[in-house]
Short mmCIF file of C-alpha atoms in Angstrom, two decimals:
data_model
loop_
_atom_site.label_atom_id
_atom_site.label_comp_id
_atom_site.label_asym_id
_atom_site.label_seq_id
_atom_site.Cartn_x
_atom_site.Cartn_y
_atom_site.Cartn_z
CA UNK A 1 -46.64 0.74 3.54
CA UNK A 2 -45.83 -0.87 6.86
CA UNK A 3 -47.67 -0.34 10.16
CA UNK A 4 -45.56 -0.08 13.30
CA UNK A 5 -47.00 -0.35 16.80
CA UNK A 6 -45.59 0.77 20.15
CA UNK A 7 -47.02 1.09 23.67
CA UNK A 8 -45.97 4.75 23.86
CA UNK A 9 -47.01 6.00 20.43
CA UNK A 10 -49.76 3.67 19.26
CA UNK A 11 -49.85 2.66 15.60
CA UNK A 12 -48.35 4.58 12.69
CA UNK A 13 -47.91 3.80 8.99
CA UNK A 14 -44.55 4.20 7.25
CA UNK A 15 -43.47 3.97 3.59
CA UNK A 16 -41.95 0.81 2.11
CA UNK A 17 -38.35 1.94 2.66
CA UNK A 18 -38.86 1.36 6.39
CA UNK A 19 -40.08 -2.19 5.78
CA UNK A 20 -36.93 -2.92 3.78
CA UNK A 21 -34.62 -1.28 6.31
CA UNK A 22 -36.21 -3.33 9.08
CA UNK A 23 -35.37 -6.47 7.08
CA UNK A 24 -31.65 -5.67 6.84
CA UNK A 25 -29.39 -7.77 9.01
CA UNK A 26 -27.96 -4.70 10.73
CA UNK A 27 -31.36 -3.47 11.93
CA UNK A 28 -32.80 -6.92 12.70
CA UNK A 29 -29.78 -7.62 14.95
CA UNK A 30 -31.02 -4.90 17.33
CA UNK A 31 -33.96 -7.12 18.28
CA UNK A 32 -31.37 -9.35 19.96
CA UNK A 33 -29.58 -6.55 21.81
CA UNK A 34 -30.89 -5.67 25.27
CA UNK A 35 -31.34 -1.92 25.68
CA UNK A 36 -29.98 -2.04 29.23
CA UNK A 37 -27.03 -4.33 28.62
CA UNK A 38 -26.53 -7.37 30.88
CA UNK A 39 -29.02 -6.15 33.48
CA UNK A 40 -31.56 -8.75 32.33
CA UNK A 41 -29.30 -11.45 33.80
CA UNK A 42 -30.01 -10.16 37.32
CA UNK A 43 -33.30 -8.33 36.73
CA UNK A 44 -35.41 -10.20 34.13
CA UNK A 45 -38.09 -7.47 34.20
CA UNK A 46 -35.72 -5.14 32.31
CA UNK A 47 -35.43 -7.03 29.05
CA UNK A 48 -36.58 -4.69 26.26
CA UNK A 49 -34.54 -4.52 23.08
CA UNK A 50 -32.63 -1.76 21.36
CA UNK A 51 -34.85 -2.29 18.31
CA UNK A 52 -37.90 -1.32 20.38
CA UNK A 53 -36.10 1.92 21.25
CA UNK A 54 -35.06 2.73 17.68
CA UNK A 55 -38.57 2.08 16.35
CA UNK A 56 -39.90 4.29 19.16
CA UNK A 57 -37.51 7.08 18.22
CA UNK A 58 -38.62 6.79 14.57
CA UNK A 59 -42.29 7.00 15.54
CA UNK A 60 -41.68 9.97 17.84
CA UNK A 61 -39.85 11.87 15.09
CA UNK A 62 -42.79 11.22 12.74
CA UNK A 63 -45.27 12.42 15.37
CA UNK A 64 -43.20 15.59 15.84
CA UNK A 65 -43.37 16.31 12.09
CA UNK A 66 -39.79 15.33 11.27
CA UNK A 67 -38.83 14.61 7.66
CA UNK A 68 -38.72 11.10 6.22
CA UNK A 69 -34.92 11.37 6.16
CA UNK A 70 -34.82 12.20 9.86
CA UNK A 71 -37.17 9.30 10.59
CA UNK A 72 -34.75 7.02 8.72
CA UNK A 73 -31.87 8.45 10.73
CA UNK A 74 -33.84 7.67 13.89
CA UNK A 75 -34.32 4.05 12.87
CA UNK A 76 -30.63 3.64 12.07
CA UNK A 77 -29.00 5.67 14.83
CA UNK A 78 -28.18 2.68 17.06
CA UNK A 79 -27.26 -0.01 14.49
CA UNK A 80 -23.62 0.08 15.64
CA UNK A 81 -24.31 -0.75 19.29
CA UNK A 82 -22.40 -3.80 20.45
CA UNK A 83 -23.91 -6.82 22.11
CA UNK A 84 -25.10 -5.80 25.59
CA UNK A 85 -25.30 -2.16 24.42
CA UNK A 86 -23.15 0.11 26.62
CA UNK A 87 -21.21 -2.84 28.02
CA UNK A 88 -19.15 -2.38 24.85
CA UNK A 89 -18.11 1.04 26.13
CA UNK A 90 -16.91 -0.49 29.39
CA UNK A 91 -15.02 -3.22 27.52
CA UNK A 92 -13.21 -0.72 25.29
CA UNK A 93 -12.84 2.02 27.95
CA UNK A 94 -15.03 4.63 26.26
CA UNK A 95 -15.93 6.78 29.28
CA UNK A 96 -18.21 8.99 27.17
CA UNK A 97 -20.21 5.88 26.17
CA UNK A 98 -19.65 6.67 22.50
CA UNK A 99 -18.00 3.52 21.11
CA UNK A 100 -21.02 2.88 18.90
CA UNK A 101 -20.68 6.37 17.44
CA UNK A 102 -17.02 5.78 16.57
CA UNK A 103 -17.83 2.65 14.55
CA UNK A 104 -21.19 3.85 13.16
CA UNK A 105 -19.98 4.57 9.61
CA UNK A 106 -18.09 1.28 9.36
CA UNK A 107 -21.12 -0.74 10.48
CA UNK A 108 -23.40 1.11 8.06
CA UNK A 109 -21.05 0.64 5.08
CA UNK A 110 -20.68 -3.10 5.78
CA UNK A 111 -24.45 -3.59 5.79
CA UNK A 112 -27.18 -3.70 3.15
CA UNK A 113 -28.38 -0.28 4.32
CA UNK A 114 -26.62 1.87 1.65
CA UNK A 115 -28.23 -0.19 -1.14
CA UNK A 116 -31.71 0.16 0.39
CA UNK A 117 -31.24 3.92 0.77
CA UNK A 118 -30.05 4.24 -2.83
CA UNK A 119 -33.05 2.27 -4.09
CA UNK A 120 -35.36 4.92 -2.60
CA UNK A 121 -33.40 7.97 -3.71
CA UNK A 122 -31.25 8.57 -0.63
CA UNK A 123 -27.49 8.56 -0.16
CA UNK A 124 -25.81 7.03 2.88
CA UNK A 125 -23.84 10.26 3.36
CA UNK A 126 -27.11 12.02 4.16
CA UNK A 127 -27.36 9.78 7.22
CA UNK A 128 -23.68 9.90 8.16
CA UNK A 129 -23.24 13.66 7.84
CA UNK A 130 -26.75 15.06 8.19
CA UNK A 131 -27.97 17.30 11.00
CA UNK A 132 -31.10 16.02 12.74
CA UNK A 133 -32.24 18.39 15.46
CA UNK A 134 -35.28 16.37 16.52
CA UNK A 135 -33.29 13.15 16.80
CA UNK A 136 -30.23 14.45 18.67
CA UNK A 137 -29.46 17.37 20.96
CA UNK A 138 -26.64 17.85 23.45
CA UNK A 139 -27.39 17.45 27.13
CA UNK A 140 -29.31 18.80 28.98
CA UNK A 141 -31.88 19.31 26.18
CA UNK A 142 -34.65 16.93 25.18
CA UNK A 143 -34.47 15.12 21.85
CA UNK A 144 -36.25 12.10 20.38
CA UNK A 145 -33.48 9.69 21.33
CA UNK A 146 -33.22 10.95 24.93
CA UNK A 147 -36.96 11.26 25.42
CA UNK A 148 -37.74 7.79 24.15
CA UNK A 149 -35.15 6.01 26.27
CA UNK A 150 -36.13 8.06 29.31
CA UNK A 151 -39.79 7.09 29.08
CA UNK A 152 -39.20 3.53 27.85
CA UNK A 153 -36.48 2.65 30.37
CA UNK A 154 -38.42 4.33 33.19
CA UNK A 155 -41.54 2.28 32.41
CA UNK A 156 -39.58 -0.98 32.25
CA UNK A 157 -37.63 0.02 35.37
CA UNK A 158 -40.86 0.53 37.32
CA UNK A 159 -40.28 4.26 37.88
CA UNK A 160 -43.34 5.47 35.96
CA UNK A 161 -46.52 3.98 34.51
CA UNK A 162 -47.28 3.67 30.81
CA UNK A 163 -50.22 6.01 31.30
CA UNK A 164 -48.09 8.78 32.83
CA UNK A 165 -45.63 8.42 29.94
CA UNK A 166 -48.45 8.86 27.42
CA UNK A 167 -49.82 11.85 29.33
CA UNK A 168 -46.43 13.49 29.18
CA UNK A 169 -46.21 12.96 25.41
CA UNK A 170 -49.46 14.92 24.99
CA UNK A 171 -47.61 17.98 26.34
CA UNK A 172 -44.67 17.68 23.93
CA UNK A 173 -44.32 20.04 20.94
CA UNK A 174 -41.71 21.21 18.46
CA UNK A 175 -40.38 24.71 19.10
CA UNK A 176 -37.76 26.21 16.75
CA UNK A 177 -36.99 22.72 15.52
CA UNK A 178 -36.39 21.32 19.01
CA UNK A 179 -38.55 19.27 21.38
CA UNK A 180 -40.15 21.35 24.12
CA UNK A 181 -42.92 20.96 26.72
CA UNK A 182 -46.07 23.05 27.05
CA UNK A 183 -46.80 22.57 30.77
CA UNK A 184 -44.64 23.66 33.68
CA UNK A 185 -45.59 20.67 35.84
CA UNK A 186 -44.66 18.29 33.02
CA UNK A 187 -41.26 19.96 32.62
CA UNK A 188 -40.61 19.33 36.30
CA UNK A 189 -41.93 15.78 35.96
CA UNK A 190 -39.68 14.73 33.05
CA UNK A 191 -36.59 16.30 34.66
CA UNK A 192 -37.30 14.35 37.86
CA UNK A 193 -37.97 11.11 35.94
CA UNK A 194 -34.64 11.50 34.16
CA UNK A 195 -32.83 11.96 37.47
CA UNK A 196 -34.57 8.95 39.02
CA UNK A 197 -33.78 6.82 35.98
CA UNK A 198 -30.10 7.64 36.28
CA UNK A 199 -29.95 7.08 40.04
CA UNK A 200 -32.37 4.19 40.49
CA UNK A 201 -31.78 2.19 37.29
CA UNK A 202 -28.52 3.12 35.53
CA UNK A 203 -26.54 3.55 38.78
CA UNK A 204 -28.29 0.89 40.86
CA UNK A 205 -25.50 -1.26 42.38
CA UNK A 206 -27.18 -4.49 41.22
CA UNK A 207 -27.24 -3.22 37.64
CA UNK A 208 -23.68 -1.85 37.81
CA UNK A 209 -22.60 -5.28 39.00
CA UNK A 210 -24.23 -7.08 36.04
CA UNK A 211 -22.81 -4.76 33.40
CA UNK A 212 -19.44 -4.42 35.11
CA UNK A 213 -18.93 -8.16 35.55
CA UNK A 214 -20.01 -8.81 31.96
CA UNK A 215 -17.53 -6.21 30.70
CA UNK A 216 -14.81 -7.76 32.87
CA UNK A 217 -15.57 -11.22 31.48
CA UNK A 218 -15.63 -10.11 27.85
CA UNK A 219 -12.39 -8.12 28.26
CA UNK A 220 -10.70 -11.18 29.76
CA UNK A 221 -11.89 -13.42 26.92
CA UNK A 222 -10.70 -10.91 24.31
CA UNK A 223 -7.23 -10.85 25.89
CA UNK A 224 -7.11 -14.66 25.92
CA UNK A 225 -8.17 -14.86 22.28
CA UNK A 226 -11.38 -16.68 23.20
CA UNK A 227 -13.38 -13.81 21.70
CA UNK A 228 -12.68 -11.41 18.83
CA UNK A 229 -13.78 -7.79 18.61
CA UNK A 230 -16.09 -8.80 15.77
CA UNK A 231 -17.95 -11.05 18.21
CA UNK A 232 -19.17 -7.88 19.90
CA UNK A 233 -21.38 -7.29 16.85
CA UNK A 234 -23.34 -10.49 17.32
CA UNK A 235 -26.60 -10.58 19.28
CA UNK A 236 -26.51 -10.96 23.05
CA UNK A 237 -27.59 -14.60 22.81
CA UNK A 238 -24.97 -15.53 20.21
CA UNK A 239 -22.23 -13.85 22.25
CA UNK A 240 -23.44 -15.57 25.43
CA UNK A 241 -23.46 -18.90 23.63
CA UNK A 242 -19.87 -18.42 22.47
CA UNK A 243 -18.76 -17.48 26.00
CA UNK A 244 -20.53 -20.54 27.42
CA UNK A 245 -18.70 -22.93 25.08
CA UNK A 246 -15.87 -22.89 27.64
CA UNK A 247 -16.29 -24.16 31.20
CA UNK A 248 -14.80 -20.89 32.49
CA UNK A 249 -17.37 -18.86 30.57
CA UNK A 250 -20.27 -21.08 31.58
CA UNK A 251 -19.37 -20.72 35.25
CA UNK A 252 -18.78 -16.96 34.91
CA UNK A 253 -22.24 -16.33 33.47
CA UNK A 254 -23.80 -18.50 36.19
CA UNK A 255 -21.82 -16.54 38.76
CA UNK A 256 -23.26 -13.24 37.51
CA UNK A 257 -26.80 -14.58 37.68
CA UNK A 258 -26.22 -15.82 41.23
CA UNK A 259 -24.64 -12.49 42.30
CA UNK A 260 -21.46 -14.14 43.50
CA UNK A 261 -18.97 -11.61 44.85
CA UNK A 262 -21.53 -8.80 44.54
CA UNK A 263 -20.49 -6.81 47.65
CA UNK A 264 -16.79 -7.25 46.94
CA UNK A 265 -17.18 -6.11 43.33
CA UNK A 266 -19.16 -3.00 44.28
CA UNK A 267 -16.51 -2.06 46.86
CA UNK A 268 -13.32 -3.00 45.02
CA UNK A 269 -14.13 -4.06 41.45
CA UNK A 270 -14.10 -2.30 38.09
CA UNK A 271 -17.54 -0.73 38.61
CA UNK A 272 -18.62 1.07 35.41
CA UNK A 273 -18.33 4.84 35.56
CA UNK A 274 -21.72 5.96 34.30
CA UNK A 275 -21.71 9.11 32.21
CA UNK A 276 -23.05 12.06 34.22
CA UNK A 277 -26.41 13.19 32.85
CA UNK A 278 -28.90 15.92 33.76
CA UNK A 279 -32.00 17.07 31.91
CA UNK A 280 -33.49 20.55 31.64
CA UNK A 281 -36.47 20.34 29.32
CA UNK A 282 -37.51 23.51 27.52
CA UNK A 283 -40.84 25.11 28.48
CA UNK A 284 -42.87 26.95 25.81
#
């Protein structure tokens, strides 16, 4: 058994398969991927990792009574995110922010994950082609993935407190296999938090600048042959280090941190087009 701990869900024990999955290179890499992309370069307070999110999703699925297989799917669902998370979508022009979904199977097959799954009686195809209603739902419904990043990103973004996030979780239940909320005021609360998160964190000009300029830089280096697409599957630090090996890259990263050309970029630059999102949580 392995005990996992999180500020939203407390402590929970998981079987050995989770310990071994967490030791695979593909999952460990997520500890070096910032959940919010390059925002940490201009706002150091927002620096949580994508691994924290995937562990949170796994714990939430377990708390909701999801199967072990769905918990595994929760842990693995983001292994194909590039360095700087959704910056990869802006680099490769994926307006639906789904680049990681397109390469998910390839990343899984190239990892140690299929062997670990097989060791414990699972098949990788169960992850690739399974239906997991707690983990994923289309907008505007709640699901474990959407709920965890909403609460986690909102706490780190200073929109809500940890205590209010925990209070909301006490009103969450499973209804017909989907996540729902038992209190009308909490339904209104989570819908408003989701809207604030989108407007005050995801679409904040400062944050759009950081992610947009990073995407612009990476795209330029790919065209010049200074980076390869495979470099996008390093950690943020390793990719930054490779960019900084050139004087141009070193100066470009420093420029982002110092907000050079901020106003001009927001007015005329390739500002990321953030996917439109609304939430309408179910009340039961």
